[in-house]
Every structure is written in structure tokens, then in C-alpha cells.
């Protein structure tokens, strides 16, 4: 089989306070993404979210996995895809969507066959996948990076000048609960999502990319007064529980893809933690 998966269970903040480095990484870090010729999925019990990747040399078909108890993957789910590799295509029930570098695709509930393809097997596409449960079907839609809603945030003076590209989000794509986008740090800036925040009504997954060789990103999580950190490399993801902050600082500028699901679709629904209150 070209599809592998693992399951992660939810952890309470009280338990996480006692984790050592290895336990923290085992619980929240996803470090097996972007393997050539494979689909890798992590099913987390935080809002039943799935994060994964597909790197096709030859075509790869998205299959249902046992935790879903479904005939096909999107029987009761929706899917967001962002291509972080070379040119490729996603075929959805016979319709082909070409995705260039950093283009996105939303696929609604009920699509029965999803096939990932690379234009050139020697320079494969690298599809980053996020999926959440869905209650109804909405149309499949491609969103190029140029079509995203852009937000310019932060400043060079505070080392967090960044461009947020909202891609799979209300006003651009209609979804049940899934949201995805991309944040790119400007040269000289290293801090993302600062001031940090939590949003108790939604969980989130961060996927780090464009991290230069030999550089790293330190991802911060935990309760605002009880923070923890995980050192991360290029093409790794991290699960962020609803009770946890999620921010990072790199030894260089970089990009990350954020994806989230939960009770609402309000992008601004967050409880900000003052920088001076973090512990």
C-alpha cells in the first residue's frame, strides 16, 4: 500500500506540563511527511483533523483509512490541498485541477476518487493535505496563490514582518469548517503569530516549509503561563490543541501553512496573550 497513517489522541494541558522533550515530540510533531511515492496521514482526535502529504512519482489514489470507517476518504469529510513542490495535478472524480507551486485546492464532501499526479516524476509535486469532518457538500475549487486574500502584518522592527495569504477561507471558498492559508516571513523577520494567542473553539496544525538547509524553527506551544517548545525542520508539521498558543521563531525567515477546524469559521476568534505575560 502507498498509504500509511497513524493516530494521535488528545492530551490535557495538565498532562502536557509533565512531558519531557521526547514525549512532547511524540505527541505533537509530525515528522514523516513528503516521502516520495507515498501518502502519509496523521489522524488526530483534536476535532478529528487529518494532516498529511502525497508525493506522487506515479499516480497516487487517496484511500480511506480504518479510523474513518468509511467506504471512501471523503464520504464524511472535506479536504484542503496546497502544493509545496513542483507542478502537478489532482484529479477529482474525473476532473483534473492543475496546481503550481503554492496553489491550493478545496475538495468538498462526497468526492469519491482523488488522484495525485506529478507533471514530471523526476521533479514531483508535493501535496500537503488537511482534512476535517463535513456535514454537507460544497463545490471543489482551486485557489492560486495570486487569488488569495493578502494581509500584511507585523514589522521588521519587531522581526515579524509577514504576508498572510488566506486561501481556503470564507469569502474565497465555502467550507464546512476547514480553513487553510500560508504565512511567509520577510527577509530579516523570524517571528510568526506574535503576539501569540489561543482559540479555544478551534484547533490548528502548522506545517513549516522554505526553511533553509542548516536552519531550524523553534515552535512554541502550551498554555500562555506554561509554555513548551519543539525544534522543527523543513517539511515538518505540529499539532496545536485548542488550549495551546502556537507561534514560532526561526534562525532564518521561512514560510508556514496553517490549517484549522472547530466550532466556527471566524478567523479573528482568538484570545491574545500579551507578550510580557508569557511564561
Coordinates of C-alpha atoms in Angstrom, one line a residue:
X1 CA 0.0 0.0 0.0
X2 CA 1.2 3.5 -0.8
X3 CA -0.9 5.0 2.1
X4 CA 0.3 4.9 5.7
X5 CA -1.3 6.5 8.7
X6 CA -1.0 6.9 12.5
X7 CA -3.5 8.1 15.2
X8 CA -2.8 10.7 17.8
X9 CA -5.1 11.1 20.9
X10 CA -6.0 14.3 22.6
X11 CA -3.9 15.4 25.7
X12 CA -4.9 17.6 28.6
X13 CA -2.8 20.7 29.4
X14 CA -2.2 19.2 32.9
X15 CA -0.6 16.1 31.3
X16 CA 1.5 18.0 28.9
X17 CA 3.1 20.0 31.7
X18 CA 4.8 16.8 32.7
X19 CA 6.1 15.8 29.3
X20 CA 9.8 15.7 28.6
X21 CA 11.2 16.5 25.1
X22 CA 10.7 13.1 23.7
X23 CA 7.1 12.8 24.9
X24 CA 6.2 16.3 23.6
X25 CA 7.6 15.5 20.1
X26 CA 5.9 12.0 20.0
X27 CA 2.6 13.6 20.9
X28 CA 2.5 16.7 18.6
X29 CA 5.3 16.6 16.0
X30 CA 4.5 15.1 12.6
X31 CA 7.9 14.3 11.0
X32 CA 7.2 11.7 8.3
X33 CA 5.7 14.0 5.6
X34 CA 6.8 14.4 2.0
X35 CA 8.0 10.8 1.4
X36 CA 8.3 10.1 -2.4
X37 CA 5.8 7.7 -3.8
X38 CA 3.6 7.7 -0.6
X39 CA 0.6 9.2 1.1
X40 CA 1.3 9.8 4.8
X41 CA -1.5 10.7 7.1
X42 CA -1.8 11.6 10.8
X43 CA -5.3 11.3 12.3
X44 CA -5.7 13.4 15.4
X45 CA -8.6 13.3 17.9
X46 CA -8.5 17.1 18.1
X47 CA -11.6 17.8 16.1
X48 CA -10.9 14.6 14.1
X49 CA -8.4 16.5 12.0
X50 CA -6.1 14.8 9.5
X51 CA -2.8 16.3 8.3
X52 CA -0.7 14.5 5.7
X53 CA 1.1 14.6 2.4
X54 CA 1.2 12.9 -1.1
X55 CA 4.3 12.9 -3.2
X56 CA 3.4 11.1 -6.5
X57 CA 6.1 9.6 -8.7
X58 CA 3.3 7.6 -10.4
X59 CA -0.3 8.5 -9.7
X60 CA -1.4 8.1 -6.0
X61 CA -5.1 7.5 -5.1
X62 CA -6.4 8.8 -1.8
X63 CA -7.8 5.8 0.1
X64 CA -10.0 5.6 3.2
X65 CA -8.2 4.6 6.4
X66 CA -9.5 2.4 9.2
X67 CA -10.3 5.2 11.7
X68 CA -12.8 6.7 9.2
X69 CA -14.9 3.6 8.9
X70 CA -15.9 4.9 5.5
X71 CA -16.2 3.4 2.0
X72 CA -14.1 6.3 0.6
X73 CA -12.0 9.0 2.2
X74 CA -14.3 12.0 1.6
X75 CA -17.6 10.2 2.4
X76 CA -18.0 12.4 5.5
X77 CA -15.0 14.7 5.2
X78 CA -13.7 17.7 3.2
X79 CA -10.1 18.2 2.1
X80 CA -7.7 21.1 1.6
X81 CA -4.5 20.7 -0.5
X82 CA -1.6 23.1 -1.1
X83 CA 1.2 22.1 -3.5
X84 CA 4.6 22.9 -2.0
X85 CA 6.6 21.1 -4.7
X86 CA 6.8 21.2 -8.4
X87 CA 3.9 21.3 -10.9
X88 CA 1.3 18.6 -10.5
X89 CA -2.4 17.8 -10.8
X90 CA -5.2 16.5 -8.6
X91 CA -8.0 14.5 -10.4
X92 CA -11.3 14.6 -8.6
X93 CA -13.9 12.2 -10.0
X94 CA -12.5 12.6 -13.5
X95 CA -12.0 16.4 -13.4
X96 CA -8.3 17.5 -13.4
X97 CA -7.1 20.5 -11.5
X98 CA -3.5 21.7 -12.3
X99 CA -1.7 23.0 -9.2
X100 CA 1.5 25.0 -9.5
X101 CA 3.9 25.8 -6.6
X102 CA 1.8 27.1 -3.6
X103 CA -1.5 26.8 -5.3
X104 CA -4.4 25.4 -3.3
X105 CA -7.4 23.1 -3.9
X106 CA -10.5 22.6 -1.8
X107 CA -12.5 19.3 -2.3
X108 CA -15.9 19.0 -0.8
X109 CA -17.6 16.1 0.9
X110 CA -18.7 13.3 -1.3
X111 CA -15.9 13.2 -3.9
X112 CA -15.3 9.5 -4.4
X113 CA -11.9 9.4 -6.2
X114 CA -9.0 11.7 -5.6
X115 CA -5.8 11.0 -7.5
X116 CA -2.5 12.9 -7.1
X117 CA -0.1 13.3 -10.1
X118 CA 3.2 14.9 -10.8
X119 CA 3.8 16.6 -14.2
X120 CA 7.4 15.3 -14.1
X121 CA 8.2 12.2 -11.9
X122 CA 11.8 13.3 -11.5
X123 CA 10.6 16.7 -10.1
X124 CA 7.5 15.6 -8.2
X125 CA 4.7 17.7 -6.8
X126 CA 4.5 17.7 -3.0
X127 CA 0.9 18.0 -1.9
X128 CA 0.3 19.0 1.7
X129 CA -3.1 17.7 2.9
X130 CA -5.6 18.8 5.6
X131 CA -9.0 17.2 6.2
X132 CA -11.8 17.7 8.6
X133 CA -15.3 16.2 9.1
X134 CA -18.0 17.7 6.9
X135 CA -21.8 17.9 7.3
X136 CA -22.7 18.8 3.7
X137 CA -21.1 19.0 0.3
X138 CA -19.6 22.2 -1.1
X139 CA -18.1 22.7 -4.6
X140 CA -14.5 21.8 -5.3
X141 CA -12.5 24.9 -6.0
X142 CA -8.9 25.8 -7.0
X143 CA -7.3 28.9 -5.4
X144 CA -3.9 30.1 -6.8
X145 CA -1.6 31.9 -4.5
X146 CA -2.3 35.0 -6.6
X147 CA -6.0 34.7 -5.8
X148 CA -5.5 34.5 -2.1
X149 CA -6.6 37.3 0.2
X150 CA -3.4 39.0 1.4
X151 CA -2.8 40.6 4.8
X152 CA 0.4 42.5 5.6
X153 CA 1.2 42.1 9.3
X154 CA 4.0 42.9 11.7
X155 CA 7.1 44.9 11.0
X156 CA 10.9 44.5 10.5
X157 CA 11.5 46.4 13.7
X158 CA 9.8 43.6 15.7
X159 CA 11.2 40.9 13.4
X160 CA 7.8 39.7 12.4
X161 CA 7.0 41.3 9.0
X162 CA 4.9 38.8 7.2
X163 CA 2.4 38.3 4.4
X164 CA -0.6 36.1 5.3
X165 CA -2.3 34.5 2.3
X166 CA -5.8 33.4 3.2
X167 CA -6.7 30.7 0.6
X168 CA -9.3 28.2 1.8
X169 CA -11.3 30.6 3.9
X170 CA -14.8 32.3 3.9
X171 CA -15.2 34.8 1.1
X172 CA -13.0 32.8 -1.2
X173 CA -14.1 29.2 -0.7
X174 CA -17.2 27.9 1.1
X175 CA -16.4 25.1 3.5
X176 CA -18.0 23.3 6.5
X177 CA -15.2 24.0 9.0
X178 CA -11.8 23.7 7.3
X179 CA -9.6 26.7 6.8
X180 CA -6.1 26.9 5.3
X181 CA -3.6 29.5 4.3
X182 CA 0.0 30.4 4.2
X183 CA 2.2 32.9 6.1
X184 CA 5.5 34.0 4.5
X185 CA 8.1 35.8 6.6
X186 CA 10.1 38.6 5.0
X187 CA 13.9 38.6 4.9
X188 CA 15.2 39.7 8.3
X189 CA 12.0 38.6 10.2
X190 CA 11.8 35.4 12.1
X191 CA 8.7 35.6 14.5
X192 CA 5.3 34.3 13.3
X193 CA 2.0 34.8 15.0
X194 CA 3.2 37.2 17.6
X195 CA 1.6 38.3 19.9
X196 CA 0.6 34.6 20.4
X197 CA -3.0 33.6 21.0
X198 CA -5.2 30.6 21.7
X199 CA -8.6 29.9 20.2
X200 CA -10.5 27.5 22.4
X201 CA -13.2 26.9 19.8
X202 CA -10.7 25.7 17.1
X203 CA -7.6 23.6 16.8
X204 CA -4.7 24.2 14.4
X205 CA -1.9 22.5 12.6
X206 CA 1.3 24.3 11.4
X207 CA 3.4 23.0 8.6
X208 CA 6.8 24.6 8.2
X209 CA 8.4 25.0 4.8
X210 CA 11.0 27.1 3.0
X211 CA 13.3 26.5 6.0
X212 CA 16.8 26.9 4.5
X213 CA 19.2 23.9 4.8
X214 CA 21.1 24.1 8.1
X215 CA 18.4 26.3 9.7
X216 CA 15.5 25.4 12.1
X217 CA 12.3 26.8 13.6
X218 CA 11.5 26.8 17.3
X219 CA 7.7 26.2 17.6
X220 CA 6.2 27.4 20.9
X221 CA 3.1 25.8 22.4
X222 CA 1.4 25.2 25.7
X223 CA -0.7 27.4 27.9
X224 CA 0.4 31.0 28.0
X225 CA 1.7 30.7 31.5
X226 CA 3.2 27.2 30.9
X227 CA 4.9 27.2 27.5
X228 CA 6.9 24.5 25.8
X229 CA 8.8 24.4 22.6
X230 CA 9.7 21.9 19.8
X231 CA 12.6 22.4 17.4
X232 CA 11.4 21.7 13.9
X233 CA 12.9 21.2 10.4
X234 CA 11.7 21.8 6.9
X235 CA 8.5 20.0 5.9
X236 CA 7.5 19.0 9.4
X237 CA 4.2 19.8 11.0
X238 CA 3.0 20.3 14.6
X239 CA -0.5 19.8 16.1
X240 CA -1.7 22.7 18.2
X241 CA -4.5 21.9 20.7
X242 CA -7.3 24.5 21.4
X243 CA -5.8 25.3 24.8
X244 CA -2.3 26.0 23.4
X245 CA -0.6 29.0 22.0
X246 CA 1.0 28.5 18.5
X247 CA 3.9 30.7 17.4
X248 CA 7.4 30.2 16.3
X249 CA 10.8 31.8 15.7
X250 CA 13.3 30.7 13.2
X251 CA 17.1 31.0 12.7
X252 CA 16.1 32.4 9.3
X253 CA 13.0 33.6 7.6
X254 CA 10.6 30.8 6.4
X255 CA 7.0 30.0 5.5
X256 CA 4.3 28.0 7.2
X257 CA 0.9 26.7 6.2
X258 CA -1.8 27.0 8.9
X259 CA -4.9 24.8 8.8
X260 CA -7.7 24.7 11.4
X261 CA -11.1 23.4 12.2
X262 CA -13.6 23.5 15.0
X263 CA -16.7 25.2 16.2
X264 CA -16.7 28.2 13.9
X265 CA -15.2 29.9 10.9
X266 CA -14.4 33.2 12.4
X267 CA -10.7 33.8 11.6
X268 CA -10.4 36.5 14.2
X269 CA -11.9 34.4 17.0
X270 CA -8.8 34.3 19.3
X271 CA -7.7 35.2 22.8
X272 CA -4.5 37.1 22.6
X273 CA -1.7 36.5 25.2
X274 CA 0.3 39.6 26.0
X275 CA 4.0 39.1 25.1
X276 CA 5.0 40.2 28.6
X277 CA 2.6 37.6 30.2
X278 CA 4.1 34.6 28.5
X279 CA 5.9 32.2 30.9

